[in-house]
Amino acid sequence: DVKVTQSSRYLVKRTGEKVFLECVQDMDHENMFWYRQDPGLGLRLIYFSYDVKMKEKGDIPEGYSVSREKKERFSLILESASTNQTSMYLCASHARQGAPDTQYFGPGTRLTVL
Amino acid sequence: RKEVEQDPGPFNVPEGATVAFNCTYSNSASQSFFWYRQDCRKEPKLLMSVYSSGNEDGRFTAQLNRASQYISLLIRDSKLSDSATYLCVVGFSGGYNKLIFGAGTRLAVHP
C-alpha cells in the first residue's frame, strides 16, 4: 500500500523560530514535492526534488528551503517562521516514469505561526 | 488570472440530486487533467483522470473540452458521502509531472 507520512499533523511555532517539516515515502519514488494549501488559493508548489540532493524551486519558494539527503525523505525548512507561513503543508511523491495521475499525498501538517 | 479556476461553491444539494462542477484552465500546453477529492482536514486523493473522449466511473462523469479549455465533473444520484471539496487539476508531462491545482469546489449533500 502506498504510504507518504509527515512528521506532525499539527504544529505551533513562534515568529522567528526555525521549523522543520519532514516527509517520508516508502514507494521508492524519485520525485517529491512540498505544497502549501490556503483557503481560496488551492495547493501551491513550494519546492520539488527529482533525485537525492537535487531540488528545484516551485511557484512560491521564498522563505523556504528543502533538503533531500535520502531518497525516501524530503524536508521543508522555514529558516525564520513568519505569521504569513501559517498554512496547511502537504508533501507528495511520484515515480519519475509513472503516469501523472500517480502523485500521492501525505496527510498534511497544519502549521500555525504565532 | 489563476491558471485553474473553479467556482468555490458551496453547492448544497439534497441526496439523489445531480450536480455539475466546471473548471477552466489558462495554459493551452496542459497535457493531463484530473479531478481530486479532498475531505475536510484530509489530503487530496485522486478521484478520476479526465480524457478528451469523456470518461465515466459509476455515478461520476468527467468531460474535457480542449478547444474551450474547460473541464467538468458530473455527479449523479448524490450521496451524503459525496460531501467534500473537489479539486480540478491540470498536469504537464516531463521529468517531474508538474500539477496545477484549482482552489476547489465545496459540495454539501444533505438528507
mmCIF file with all atom_site columns, N, CA and C in Angstrom, chain B residues 4-39:
data_model
loop_
_atom_site.group_PDB
_atom_site.id
_atom_site.type_symbol
_atom_site.label_atom_id
_atom_site.label_alt_id
_atom_site.label_comp_id
_atom_site.label_asym_id
_atom_site.label_entity_id
_atom_site.label_seq_id
_atom_site.pdbx_PDB_ins_code
_atom_site.Cartn_x
_atom_site.Cartn_y
_atom_site.Cartn_z
_atom_site.occupancy
_atom_site.B_iso_or_equiv
_atom_site.pdbx_formal_charge
_atom_site.auth_seq_id
_atom_site.auth_comp_id
_atom_site.auth_asym_id
_atom_site.auth_atom_id
_atom_site.pdbx_PDB_model_num
ATOM 1   N N  . VAL B 1 4  ? -5.892  27.793 -12.984 1.00 0.00 ? 4  VAL B N  1
ATOM 2   C CA . VAL B 1 4  ? -7.042  26.874 -12.955 1.00 0.00 ? 4  VAL B CA 1
ATOM 3   C C  . VAL B 1 4  ? -8.119  27.530 -12.104 1.00 0.00 ? 4  VAL B C  1
ATOM 4   N N  . GLU B 1 5  ? -9.278  27.737 -12.685 1.00 0.00 ? 5  GLU B N  1
ATOM 5   C CA . GLU B 1 5  ? -10.349 28.461 -11.983 1.00 0.00 ? 5  GLU B CA 1
ATOM 6   C C  . GLU B 1 5  ? -11.556 27.558 -11.784 1.00 0.00 ? 5  GLU B C  1
ATOM 7   N N  . GLN B 1 6  ? -12.085 27.609 -10.572 1.00 0.00 ? 6  GLN B N  1
ATOM 8   C CA . GLN B 1 6  ? -13.285 26.845 -10.234 1.00 0.00 ? 6  GLN B CA 1
ATOM 9   C C  . GLN B 1 6  ? -14.226 27.735 -9.441  1.00 0.00 ? 6  GLN B C  1
ATOM 10  N N  . ASP B 1 7  ? -15.506 27.450 -9.532  1.00 0.00 ? 7  ASP B N  1
ATOM 11  C CA . ASP B 1 7  ? -16.496 28.078 -8.678  1.00 0.00 ? 7  ASP B CA 1
ATOM 12  C C  . ASP B 1 7  ? -16.303 27.500 -7.272  1.00 0.00 ? 7  ASP B C  1
ATOM 13  N N  . PRO B 1 8  ? -16.059 28.341 -6.263  1.00 0.00 ? 8  PRO B N  1
ATOM 14  C CA . PRO B 1 8  ? -15.769 27.803 -4.925  1.00 0.00 ? 8  PRO B CA 1
ATOM 15  C C  . PRO B 1 8  ? -16.967 27.169 -4.226  1.00 0.00 ? 8  PRO B C  1
ATOM 16  N N  . GLY B 1 9  ? -18.179 27.456 -4.710  1.00 0.00 ? 9  GLY B N  1
ATOM 17  C CA . GLY B 1 9  ? -19.366 26.947 -4.042  1.00 0.00 ? 9  GLY B CA 1
ATOM 18  C C  . GLY B 1 9  ? -19.627 27.726 -2.752  1.00 0.00 ? 9  GLY B C  1
ATOM 19  N N  . PRO B 1 10 ? -20.237 27.121 -1.732  1.00 0.00 ? 10 PRO B N  1
ATOM 20  C CA . PRO B 1 10 ? -20.596 25.707 -1.710  1.00 0.00 ? 10 PRO B CA 1
ATOM 21  C C  . PRO B 1 10 ? -21.846 25.392 -2.523  1.00 0.00 ? 10 PRO B C  1
ATOM 22  N N  . PHE B 1 11 ? -21.876 24.174 -3.016  1.00 0.00 ? 11 PHE B N  1
ATOM 23  C CA . PHE B 1 11 ? -23.067 23.630 -3.636  1.00 0.00 ? 11 PHE B CA 1
ATOM 24  C C  . PHE B 1 11 ? -23.773 22.812 -2.557  1.00 0.00 ? 11 PHE B C  1
ATOM 25  N N  . ASN B 1 12 ? -24.983 23.227 -2.229  1.00 0.00 ? 12 ASN B N  1
ATOM 26  C CA . ASN B 1 12 ? -25.791 22.491 -1.245  1.00 0.00 ? 12 ASN B CA 1
ATOM 27  C C  . ASN B 1 12 ? -26.898 21.778 -1.989  1.00 0.00 ? 12 ASN B C  1
ATOM 28  N N  . VAL B 1 13 ? -26.867 20.444 -1.996  1.00 0.00 ? 13 VAL B N  1
ATOM 29  C CA . VAL B 1 13 ? -27.838 19.689 -2.771  1.00 0.00 ? 13 VAL B CA 1
ATOM 30  C C  . VAL B 1 13 ? -28.431 18.584 -1.908  1.00 0.00 ? 13 VAL B C  1
ATOM 31  N N  . PRO B 1 14 ? -29.673 18.174 -2.230  1.00 0.00 ? 14 PRO B N  1
ATOM 32  C CA . PRO B 1 14 ? -30.260 17.047 -1.491  1.00 0.00 ? 14 PRO B CA 1
ATOM 33  C C  . PRO B 1 14 ? -29.736 15.731 -2.031  1.00 0.00 ? 14 PRO B C  1
ATOM 34  N N  . GLU B 1 15 ? -29.825 14.713 -1.197  1.00 0.00 ? 15 GLU B N  1
ATOM 35  C CA . GLU B 1 15 ? -29.471 13.362 -1.656  1.00 0.00 ? 15 GLU B CA 1
ATOM 36  C C  . GLU B 1 15 ? -30.253 13.027 -2.917  1.00 0.00 ? 15 GLU B C  1
ATOM 37  N N  . GLY B 1 16 ? -29.570 12.367 -3.833  1.00 0.00 ? 16 GLY B N  1
ATOM 38  C CA . GLY B 1 16 ? -30.231 11.958 -5.063  1.00 0.00 ? 16 GLY B CA 1
ATOM 39  C C  . GLY B 1 16 ? -30.141 12.968 -6.189  1.00 0.00 ? 16 GLY B C  1
ATOM 40  N N  . ALA B 1 17 ? -29.703 14.173 -5.878  1.00 0.00 ? 17 ALA B N  1
ATOM 41  C CA . ALA B 1 17 ? -29.594 15.217 -6.908  1.00 0.00 ? 17 ALA B CA 1
ATOM 42  C C  . ALA B 1 17 ? -28.421 14.946 -7.838  1.00 0.00 ? 17 ALA B C  1
ATOM 43  N N  . THR B 1 18 ? -28.506 15.573 -8.995  1.00 0.00 ? 18 THR B N  1
ATOM 44  C CA . THR B 1 18 ? -27.376 15.591 -9.931  1.00 0.00 ? 18 THR B CA 1
ATOM 45  C C  . THR B 1 18 ? -26.716 16.960 -9.826  1.00 0.00 ? 18 THR B C  1
ATOM 46  N N  . VAL B 1 19 ? -25.400 16.962 -9.732  1.00 0.00 ? 19 VAL B N  1
ATOM 47  C CA . VAL B 1 19 ? -24.679 18.226 -9.580  1.00 0.00 ? 19 VAL B CA 1
ATOM 48  C C  . VAL B 1 19 ? -23.500 18.244 -10.552 1.00 0.00 ? 19 VAL B C  1
ATOM 49  N N  . ALA B 1 20 ? -23.226 19.414 -11.103 1.00 0.00 ? 20 ALA B N  1
ATOM 50  C CA . ALA B 1 20 ? -22.140 19.552 -12.079 1.00 0.00 ? 20 ALA B CA 1
ATOM 51  C C  . ALA B 1 20 ? -21.170 20.640 -11.630 1.00 0.00 ? 20 ALA B C  1
ATOM 52  N N  . PHE B 1 21 ? -19.894 20.329 -11.733 1.00 0.00 ? 21 PHE B N  1
ATOM 53  C CA . PHE B 1 21 ? -18.842 21.295 -11.429 1.00 0.00 ? 21 PHE B CA 1
ATOM 54  C C  . PHE B 1 21 ? -18.090 21.618 -12.711 1.00 0.00 ? 21 PHE B C  1
ATOM 55  N N  . ASN B 1 22 ? -17.710 22.883 -12.839 1.00 0.00 ? 22 ASN B N  1
ATOM 56  C CA . ASN B 1 22 ? -16.962 23.307 -14.008 1.00 0.00 ? 22 ASN B CA 1
ATOM 57  C C  . ASN B 1 22 ? -15.624 23.869 -13.612 1.00 0.00 ? 22 ASN B C  1
ATOM 58  N N  . CYS B 1 23 ? -14.719 23.850 -14.553 1.00 0.00 ? 23 CYS B N  1
ATOM 59  C CA . CYS B 1 23 ? -13.361 24.303 -14.308 1.00 0.00 ? 23 CYS B CA 1
ATOM 60  C C  . CYS B 1 23 ? -12.790 24.802 -15.627 1.00 0.00 ? 23 CYS B C  1
ATOM 61  N N  . THR B 1 24 ? -12.064 25.906 -15.588 1.00 0.00 ? 24 THR B N  1
ATOM 62  C CA . THR B 1 24 ? -11.370 26.367 -16.784 1.00 0.00 ? 24 THR B CA 1
ATOM 63  C C  . THR B 1 24 ? -9.880  26.488 -16.480 1.00 0.00 ? 24 THR B C  1
ATOM 64  N N  . TYR B 1 25 ? -9.063  26.277 -17.481 1.00 0.00 ? 25 TYR B N  1
ATOM 65  C CA . TYR B 1 25 ? -7.622  26.393 -17.310 1.00 0.00 ? 25 TYR B CA 1
ATOM 66  C C  . TYR B 1 25 ? -7.075  27.320 -18.396 1.00 0.00 ? 25 TYR B C  1
ATOM 67  N N  . SER B 1 26 ? -5.971  27.969 -18.074 1.00 0.00 ? 26 SER B N  1
ATOM 68  C CA . SER B 1 26 ? -5.499  29.032 -18.970 1.00 0.00 ? 26 SER B CA 1
ATOM 69  C C  . SER B 1 26 ? -4.348  28.602 -19.882 1.00 0.00 ? 26 SER B C  1
ATOM 70  N N  . ASN B 1 27 ? -3.631  27.555 -19.502 1.00 0.00 ? 27 ASN B N  1
ATOM 71  C CA . ASN B 1 27 ? -2.446  27.181 -20.267 1.00 0.00 ? 27 ASN B CA 1
ATOM 72  C C  . ASN B 1 27 ? -2.792  26.092 -21.285 1.00 0.00 ? 27 ASN B C  1
ATOM 73  N N  . SER B 1 28 ? -2.737  26.460 -22.544 1.00 0.00 ? 28 SER B N  1
ATOM 74  C CA . SER B 1 28 ? -3.108  25.510 -23.588 1.00 0.00 ? 28 SER B CA 1
ATOM 75  C C  . SER B 1 28 ? -2.105  24.368 -23.716 1.00 0.00 ? 28 SER B C  1
ATOM 76  N N  . ALA B 1 29 ? -0.945  24.491 -23.069 1.00 0.00 ? 29 ALA B N  1
ATOM 77  C CA . ALA B 1 29 ? 0.047   23.414 -23.103 1.00 0.00 ? 29 ALA B CA 1
ATOM 78  C C  . ALA B 1 29 ? -0.248  22.314 -22.086 1.00 0.00 ? 29 ALA B C  1
ATOM 79  N N  . SER B 1 30 ? -1.289  22.475 -21.304 1.00 0.00 ? 30 SER B N  1
ATOM 80  C CA . SER B 1 30 ? -1.663  21.451 -20.325 1.00 0.00 ? 30 SER B CA 1
ATOM 81  C C  . SER B 1 30 ? -1.879  20.120 -21.039 1.00 0.00 ? 30 SER B C  1
ATOM 82  N N  . GLN B 1 31 ? -1.407  19.056 -20.405 1.00 0.00 ? 31 GLN B N  1
ATOM 83  C CA . GLN B 1 31 ? -1.427  17.755 -21.090 1.00 0.00 ? 31 GLN B CA 1
ATOM 84  C C  . GLN B 1 31 ? -2.260  16.701 -20.391 1.00 0.00 ? 31 GLN B C  1
ATOM 85  N N  . SER B 1 32 ? -2.490  16.878 -19.115 1.00 0.00 ? 32 SER B N  1
ATOM 86  C CA . SER B 1 32 ? -3.276  15.872 -18.398 1.00 0.00 ? 32 SER B CA 1
ATOM 87  C C  . SER B 1 32 ? -4.221  16.592 -17.443 1.00 0.00 ? 32 SER B C  1
ATOM 88  N N  . PHE B 1 33 ? -5.309  15.917 -17.121 1.00 0.00 ? 33 PHE B N  1
ATOM 89  C CA . PHE B 1 33 ? -6.398  16.579 -16.411 1.00 0.00 ? 33 PHE B CA 1
ATOM 90  C C  . PHE B 1 33 ? -7.015  15.600 -15.424 1.00 0.00 ? 33 PHE B C  1
ATOM 91  N N  . PHE B 1 34 ? -7.335  16.134 -14.242 1.00 0.00 ? 34 PHE B N  1
ATOM 92  C CA . PHE B 1 34 ? -7.810  15.249 -13.187 1.00 0.00 ? 34 PHE B CA 1
ATOM 93  C C  . PHE B 1 34 ? -8.834  15.960 -12.326 1.00 0.00 ? 34 PHE B C  1
ATOM 94  N N  . TRP B 1 35 ? -9.624  15.169 -11.650 1.00 0.00 ? 35 TRP B N  1
ATOM 95  C CA . TRP B 1 35 ? -10.395 15.629 -10.508 1.00 0.00 ? 35 TRP B CA 1
ATOM 96  C C  . TRP B 1 35 ? -9.887  14.893 -9.275  1.00 0.00 ? 35 TRP B C  1
ATOM 97  N N  . TYR B 1 36 ? -9.582  15.680 -8.235  1.00 0.00 ? 36 TYR B N  1
ATOM 98  C CA . TYR B 1 36 ? -9.217  15.131 -6.938  1.00 0.00 ? 36 TYR B CA 1
ATOM 99  C C  . TYR B 1 36 ? -10.354 15.443 -5.965  1.00 0.00 ? 36 TYR B C  1
ATOM 100 N N  . ARG B 1 37 ? -10.469 14.612 -4.965  1.00 0.00 ? 37 ARG B N  1
ATOM 101 C CA . ARG B 1 37 ? -11.420 14.839 -3.891  1.00 0.00 ? 37 ARG B CA 1
ATOM 102 C C  . ARG B 1 37 ? -10.634 15.075 -2.608  1.00 0.00 ? 37 ARG B C  1
ATOM 103 N N  . GLN B 1 38 ? -11.093 16.068 -1.821  1.00 0.00 ? 38 GLN B N  1
ATOM 104 C CA . GLN B 1 38 ? -10.440 16.328 -0.541  1.00 0.00 ? 38 GLN B CA 1
ATOM 105 C C  . GLN B 1 38 ? -11.498 16.443 0.539   1.00 0.00 ? 38 GLN B C  1
ATOM 106 N N  . ASP B 1 39 ? -11.448 15.543 1.493   1.00 0.00 ? 39 ASP B N  1
ATOM 107 C CA . ASP B 1 39 ? -12.335 15.614 2.651   1.00 0.00 ? 39 ASP B CA 1
ATOM 108 C C  . ASP B 1 39 ? -11.766 16.607 3.645   1.00 0.00 ? 39 ASP B C  1
#
